[in-house]
Amino acid sequence: MSAQTPDIAVRTTSITRILIYAVLILFAFYYLLPLYVMLVNSLKPLDEIRQGDMLSLPQQLTFDPWASAWSTAQIGVQPTGLRPYFLNSIIMVVPAVAASTLLGALNGYVLTKWRFPGDNLVFTLMLLSCFIPFQIVLIPMAKVLGLLGLAGTTWGLSLVHAIYGIGFTTLFFRNYYE
């Protein structure tokens, strides 16, 4: 009797695992299908898209829609394409990520390795800053950026994102150093 119990447990576990993987594969297919359709249709010429077969691979591969979107697409008022907006995003994101990561790493190290009176209070306040809705600090931050002359600039937006990310990066690095 006890000799059959491990076999039943193994069989039940493998059937359960197969069912879980089947469900996960179905979910992955469900979520990745729109990405596949978008990517495949972006590589087809317009006449082939008009034929209506959205799931088939392109008969004639073309990168012209990608080049057009990058350089001449009508995104705003002028047909500038995606290039200036992409570069603007890089100019904003890279300094914000670098600054918040560096400051979060320093804060996390100090709050982990150097014990001082009130270190848990400082960490709690930094942790609570993660839960402050952005709309609450929007007007005061806009006033400060205006006083600094950074309102309406990419560097000002980068500074806002860096400051708002310090609480998260401090939490991550403090947990890493512990």
PDB file of C-alpha atoms in Angstrom:
ATOM      1  CA  MET A   1       0.000   0.000   0.000  1.00  0.00           C
ATOM      2  CA  SER A   2       2.722   2.453   0.927  1.00  0.00           C
ATOM      3  CA  ALA A   3       4.676   1.456  -2.169  1.00  0.00           C
ATOM      4  CA  GLN A   4       1.887   2.800  -4.406  1.00  0.00           C
ATOM      5  CA  THR A   5       1.530   6.122  -2.622  1.00  0.00           C
ATOM      6  CA  PRO A   6       4.696   7.709  -4.078  1.00  0.00           C
ATOM      7  CA  ASP A   7       3.640   6.688  -7.607  1.00  0.00           C
ATOM      8  CA  ILE A   8       0.228   8.291  -7.166  1.00  0.00           C
ATOM      9  CA  ALA A   9       1.840  11.420  -5.734  1.00  0.00           C
ATOM     10  CA  VAL A  10       4.302  11.622  -8.633  1.00  0.00           C
ATOM     11  CA  ARG A  11       1.540  11.033 -11.184  1.00  0.00           C
ATOM     12  CA  THR A  12      -0.703  13.669  -9.576  1.00  0.00           C
ATOM     13  CA  THR A  13       2.159  16.138  -9.376  1.00  0.00           C
ATOM     14  CA  SER A  14       3.138  15.632 -13.009  1.00  0.00           C
ATOM     15  CA  ILE A  15      -0.485  15.950 -14.201  1.00  0.00           C
ATOM     16  CA  THR A  16      -0.903  19.116 -12.147  1.00  0.00           C
ATOM     17  CA  ARG A  17       2.350  20.488 -13.507  1.00  0.00           C
ATOM     18  CA  ILE A  18       1.309  19.706 -17.090  1.00  0.00           C
ATOM     19  CA  LEU A  19      -2.026  21.478 -16.548  1.00  0.00           C
ATOM     20  CA  ILE A  20      -0.302  24.506 -15.032  1.00  0.00           C
ATOM     21  CA  TYR A  21       2.133  24.724 -17.950  1.00  0.00           C
ATOM     22  CA  ALA A  22      -0.716  24.329 -20.446  1.00  0.00           C
ATOM     23  CA  VAL A  23      -2.624  27.204 -18.842  1.00  0.00           C
ATOM     24  CA  LEU A  24       0.527  29.347 -18.734  1.00  0.00           C
ATOM     25  CA  ILE A  25       1.239  28.644 -22.407  1.00  0.00           C
ATOM     26  CA  LEU A  26      -2.337  29.632 -23.294  1.00  0.00           C
ATOM     27  CA  PHE A  27      -1.987  32.876 -21.332  1.00  0.00           C
ATOM     28  CA  ALA A  28       1.362  33.602 -22.985  1.00  0.00           C
ATOM     29  CA  PHE A  29      -0.173  32.984 -26.406  1.00  0.00           C
ATOM     30  CA  TYR A  30      -3.122  35.235 -25.545  1.00  0.00           C
ATOM     31  CA  TYR A  31      -0.880  38.102 -24.440  1.00  0.00           C
ATOM     32  CA  LEU A  32       1.765  37.722 -27.163  1.00  0.00           C
ATOM     33  CA  LEU A  33      -0.611  37.382 -30.131  1.00  0.00           C
ATOM     34  CA  PRO A  34      -1.269  41.161 -30.440  1.00  0.00           C
ATOM     35  CA  LEU A  35       2.476  41.805 -30.391  1.00  0.00           C
ATOM     36  CA  TYR A  36       2.959  39.195 -33.125  1.00  0.00           C
ATOM     37  CA  VAL A  37       0.171  40.715 -35.259  1.00  0.00           C
ATOM     38  CA  MET A  38       1.590  44.214 -34.840  1.00  0.00           C
ATOM     39  CA  LEU A  39       5.134  43.150 -35.700  1.00  0.00           C
ATOM     40  CA  VAL A  40       4.172  40.973 -38.685  1.00  0.00           C
ATOM     41  CA  ASN A  41       1.870  43.613 -40.165  1.00  0.00           C
ATOM     42  CA  SER A  42       4.481  46.326 -39.725  1.00  0.00           C
ATOM     43  CA  LEU A  43       6.765  44.345 -42.041  1.00  0.00           C
ATOM     44  CA  LYS A  44       4.149  43.976 -44.816  1.00  0.00           C
ATOM     45  CA  PRO A  45       3.469  46.430 -47.638  1.00  0.00           C
ATOM     46  CA  LEU A  46       0.118  48.222 -47.461  1.00  0.00           C
ATOM     47  CA  ASP A  47      -1.404  46.228 -50.345  1.00  0.00           C
ATOM     48  CA  GLU A  48      -0.706  42.960 -48.554  1.00  0.00           C
ATOM     49  CA  ILE A  49      -2.295  44.270 -45.335  1.00  0.00           C
ATOM     50  CA  ARG A  50      -5.425  45.272 -47.267  1.00  0.00           C
ATOM     51  CA  GLN A  51      -5.897  41.648 -48.359  1.00  0.00           C
ATOM     52  CA  GLY A  52      -6.986  40.973 -44.778  1.00  0.00           C
ATOM     53  CA  ASP A  53      -4.801  38.075 -43.637  1.00  0.00           C
ATOM     54  CA  MET A  54      -3.350  39.577 -40.473  1.00  0.00           C
ATOM     55  CA  LEU A  55      -1.777  36.425 -39.030  1.00  0.00           C
ATOM     56  CA  SER A  56       0.228  35.274 -42.056  1.00  0.00           C
ATOM     57  CA  LEU A  57       3.899  36.027 -42.479  1.00  0.00           C
ATOM     58  CA  PRO A  58       4.745  38.734 -45.025  1.00  0.00           C
ATOM     59  CA  GLN A  59       5.097  37.556 -48.620  1.00  0.00           C
ATOM     60  CA  GLN A  60       7.204  40.603 -49.385  1.00  0.00           C
ATOM     61  CA  LEU A  61       9.320  41.846 -46.465  1.00  0.00           C
ATOM     62  CA  THR A  62       9.647  45.633 -46.210  1.00  0.00           C
ATOM     63  CA  PHE A  63      11.066  47.981 -43.603  1.00  0.00           C
ATOM     64  CA  ASP A  64       9.641  51.125 -45.232  1.00  0.00           C
ATOM     65  CA  PRO A  65       6.927  51.610 -42.560  1.00  0.00           C
ATOM     66  CA  TRP A  66       9.607  51.539 -39.850  1.00  0.00           C
ATOM     67  CA  ALA A  67      11.748  54.079 -41.717  1.00  0.00           C
ATOM     68  CA  SER A  68       8.703  56.278 -42.303  1.00  0.00           C
ATOM     69  CA  ALA A  69       7.673  56.141 -38.632  1.00  0.00           C
ATOM     70  CA  TRP A  70      11.223  56.974 -37.553  1.00  0.00           C
ATOM     71  CA  SER A  71      11.754  59.946 -39.866  1.00  0.00           C
ATOM     72  CA  THR A  72       8.582  61.364 -41.442  1.00  0.00           C
ATOM     73  CA  ALA A  73       5.496  60.250 -39.508  1.00  0.00           C
ATOM     74  CA  GLN A  74       3.062  62.976 -38.470  1.00  0.00           C
ATOM     75  CA  ILE A  75       3.277  62.682 -34.670  1.00  0.00           C
ATOM     76  CA  GLY A  76       2.736  66.285 -33.644  1.00  0.00           C
ATOM     77  CA  VAL A  77       2.189  69.440 -35.667  1.00  0.00           C
ATOM     78  CA  GLN A  78       5.113  68.787 -38.004  1.00  0.00           C
ATOM     79  CA  PRO A  79       6.101  65.507 -39.696  1.00  0.00           C
ATOM     80  CA  THR A  80       9.221  64.867 -37.629  1.00  0.00           C
ATOM     81  CA  GLY A  81       8.753  61.155 -36.991  1.00  0.00           C
ATOM     82  CA  LEU A  82       9.623  59.369 -33.767  1.00  0.00           C
ATOM     83  CA  ARG A  83      13.348  60.188 -33.769  1.00  0.00           C
ATOM     84  CA  PRO A  84      13.298  63.453 -31.759  1.00  0.00           C
ATOM     85  CA  TYR A  85      10.854  62.026 -29.219  1.00  0.00           C
ATOM     86  CA  PHE A  86      12.970  58.902 -28.761  1.00  0.00           C
ATOM     87  CA  LEU A  87      16.127  60.968 -28.260  1.00  0.00           C
ATOM     88  CA  ASN A  88      14.254  63.228 -25.841  1.00  0.00           C
ATOM     89  CA  SER A  89      13.246  60.162 -23.824  1.00  0.00           C
ATOM     90  CA  ILE A  90      16.852  58.941 -23.701  1.00  0.00           C
ATOM     91  CA  ILE A  91      18.044  62.393 -22.582  1.00  0.00           C
ATOM     92  CA  MET A  92      15.453  62.335 -19.786  1.00  0.00           C
ATOM     93  CA  VAL A  93      15.690  58.708 -18.636  1.00  0.00           C
ATOM     94  CA  VAL A  94      19.446  58.066 -18.521  1.00  0.00           C
ATOM     95  CA  PRO A  95      20.346  60.881 -16.079  1.00  0.00           C
ATOM     96  CA  ALA A  96      17.254  60.213 -13.937  1.00  0.00           C
ATOM     97  CA  VAL A  97      18.047  56.513 -13.616  1.00  0.00           C
ATOM     98  CA  ALA A  98      21.736  57.167 -12.978  1.00  0.00           C
ATOM     99  CA  ALA A  99      21.074  59.801 -10.306  1.00  0.00           C
ATOM    100  CA  SER A 100      18.349  57.893  -8.467  1.00  0.00           C
ATOM    101  CA  THR A 101      20.363  54.653  -8.591  1.00  0.00           C
ATOM    102  CA  LEU A 102      23.509  56.321  -7.276  1.00  0.00           C
ATOM    103  CA  LEU A 103      21.710  58.185  -4.496  1.00  0.00           C
ATOM    104  CA  GLY A 104      19.582  55.147  -3.623  1.00  0.00           C
ATOM    105  CA  ALA A 105      22.702  52.967  -3.402  1.00  0.00           C
ATOM    106  CA  LEU A 106      24.407  55.488  -1.116  1.00  0.00           C
ATOM    107  CA  ASN A 107      21.312  55.904   1.056  1.00  0.00           C
ATOM    108  CA  GLY A 108      20.758  52.152   1.268  1.00  0.00           C
ATOM    109  CA  TYR A 109      24.374  51.562   2.247  1.00  0.00           C
ATOM    110  CA  VAL A 110      24.345  54.245   4.928  1.00  0.00           C
ATOM    111  CA  LEU A 111      21.016  53.072   6.366  1.00  0.00           C
ATOM    112  CA  THR A 112      22.250  49.462   6.478  1.00  0.00           C
ATOM    113  CA  LYS A 113      25.878  49.666   7.579  1.00  0.00           C
ATOM    114  CA  TRP A 114      26.007  52.805   9.709  1.00  0.00           C
ATOM    115  CA  ARG A 115      23.664  52.744  12.672  1.00  0.00           C
ATOM    116  CA  PHE A 116      22.766  56.142  14.080  1.00  0.00           C
ATOM    117  CA  PRO A 117      19.903  57.472  16.217  1.00  0.00           C
ATOM    118  CA  GLY A 118      16.833  57.821  14.035  1.00  0.00           C
ATOM    119  CA  ASP A 119      18.044  55.656  11.152  1.00  0.00           C
ATOM    120  CA  ASN A 120      14.817  53.649  11.158  1.00  0.00           C
ATOM    121  CA  LEU A 121      12.789  56.876  11.189  1.00  0.00           C
ATOM    122  CA  VAL A 122      14.728  58.186   8.185  1.00  0.00           C
ATOM    123  CA  PHE A 123      14.138  54.930   6.335  1.00  0.00           C
ATOM    124  CA  THR A 124      10.441  54.959   7.246  1.00  0.00           C
ATOM    125  CA  LEU A 125      10.057  58.508   5.935  1.00  0.00           C
ATOM    126  CA  MET A 126      11.861  57.592   2.707  1.00  0.00           C
ATOM    127  CA  LEU A 127       9.668  54.517   2.378  1.00  0.00           C
ATOM    128  CA  LEU A 128       6.527  56.586   2.919  1.00  0.00           C
ATOM    129  CA  SER A 129       7.653  58.919   0.137  1.00  0.00           C
ATOM    130  CA  CYS A 130       7.056  56.020  -2.269  1.00  0.00           C
ATOM    131  CA  PHE A 131       3.368  56.076  -1.418  1.00  0.00           C
ATOM    132  CA  ILE A 132       2.742  59.804  -1.809  1.00  0.00           C
ATOM    133  CA  PRO A 133       0.602  60.337  -4.906  1.00  0.00           C
ATOM    134  CA  PHE A 134       2.420  62.345  -7.542  1.00  0.00           C
ATOM    135  CA  GLN A 135      -0.496  64.778  -7.812  1.00  0.00           C
ATOM    136  CA  ILE A 136       0.107  65.991  -4.245  1.00  0.00           C
ATOM    137  CA  VAL A 137       3.660  67.168  -4.942  1.00  0.00           C
ATOM    138  CA  LEU A 138       2.975  68.348  -8.495  1.00  0.00           C
ATOM    139  CA  ILE A 139       2.247  72.032  -7.795  1.00  0.00           C
ATOM    140  CA  PRO A 140       5.029  72.582  -5.211  1.00  0.00           C
ATOM    141  CA  MET A 141       7.510  70.816  -7.471  1.00  0.00           C
ATOM    142  CA  ALA A 142       6.426  72.933 -10.451  1.00  0.00           C
ATOM    143  CA  LYS A 143       6.957  76.097  -8.380  1.00  0.00           C
ATOM    144  CA  VAL A 144      10.436  74.955  -7.314  1.00  0.00           C
ATOM    145  CA  LEU A 145      11.354  74.079 -10.901  1.00  0.00           C
ATOM    146  CA  GLY A 146      10.130  77.515 -11.977  1.00  0.00           C
ATOM    147  CA  LEU A 147      12.315  79.201  -9.344  1.00  0.00           C
ATOM    148  CA  LEU A 148      15.310  77.141 -10.496  1.00  0.00           C
ATOM    149  CA  GLY A 149      14.657  77.983 -14.133  1.00  0.00           C
ATOM    150  CA  LEU A 150      14.110  74.326 -15.035  1.00  0.00           C
ATOM    151  CA  ALA A 151      10.362  74.473 -15.712  1.00  0.00           C
ATOM    152  CA  GLY A 152       9.492  73.229 -19.184  1.00  0.00           C
ATOM    153  CA  THR A 153      12.896  71.619 -19.769  1.00  0.00           C
ATOM    154  CA  THR A 154      13.932  68.022 -20.199  1.00  0.00           C
ATOM    155  CA  TRP A 155      16.471  68.401 -17.390  1.00  0.00           C
ATOM    156  CA  GLY A 156      13.739  69.569 -15.029  1.00  0.00           C
ATOM    157  CA  LEU A 157      11.636  66.534 -15.863  1.00  0.00           C
ATOM    158  CA  SER A 158      14.689  64.325 -15.373  1.00  0.00           C
ATOM    159  CA  LEU A 159      15.266  65.904 -11.958  1.00  0.00           C
ATOM    160  CA  VAL A 160      11.648  65.245 -10.949  1.00  0.00           C
ATOM    161  CA  HIS A 161      11.916  61.582 -11.911  1.00  0.00           C
ATOM    162  CA  ALA A 162      15.251  61.210 -10.121  1.00  0.00           C
ATOM    163  CA  ILE A 163      13.872  62.698  -6.903  1.00  0.00           C
ATOM    164  CA  TYR A 164      10.711  60.612  -7.064  1.00  0.00           C
ATOM    165  CA  GLY A 165      12.763  57.430  -7.629  1.00  0.00           C
ATOM    166  CA  ILE A 166      15.117  57.856  -4.668  1.00  0.00           C
ATOM    167  CA  GLY A 167      12.665  56.312  -2.185  1.00  0.00           C
ATOM    168  CA  PHE A 168      12.271  53.180  -4.304  1.00  0.00           C
ATOM    169  CA  THR A 169      15.977  52.745  -4.992  1.00  0.00           C
ATOM    170  CA  THR A 170      16.816  53.293  -1.316  1.00  0.00           C
ATOM    171  CA  LEU A 171      14.373  50.528  -0.394  1.00  0.00           C
ATOM    172  CA  PHE A 172      15.824  48.165  -2.998  1.00  0.00           C
ATOM    173  CA  PHE A 173      19.441  48.814  -2.048  1.00  0.00           C
ATOM    174  CA  ARG A 174      18.812  48.675   1.703  1.00  0.00           C
ATOM    175  CA  ASN A 175      17.197  45.270   1.287  1.00  0.00           C
ATOM    176  CA  TYR A 176      20.085  44.172  -0.937  1.00  0.00           C
ATOM    177  CA  TYR A 177      22.775  45.274   1.526  1.00  0.00           C
ATOM    178  CA  GLU A 178      21.083  43.586   4.517  1.00  0.00           C
TER     179      GLU A 178
END
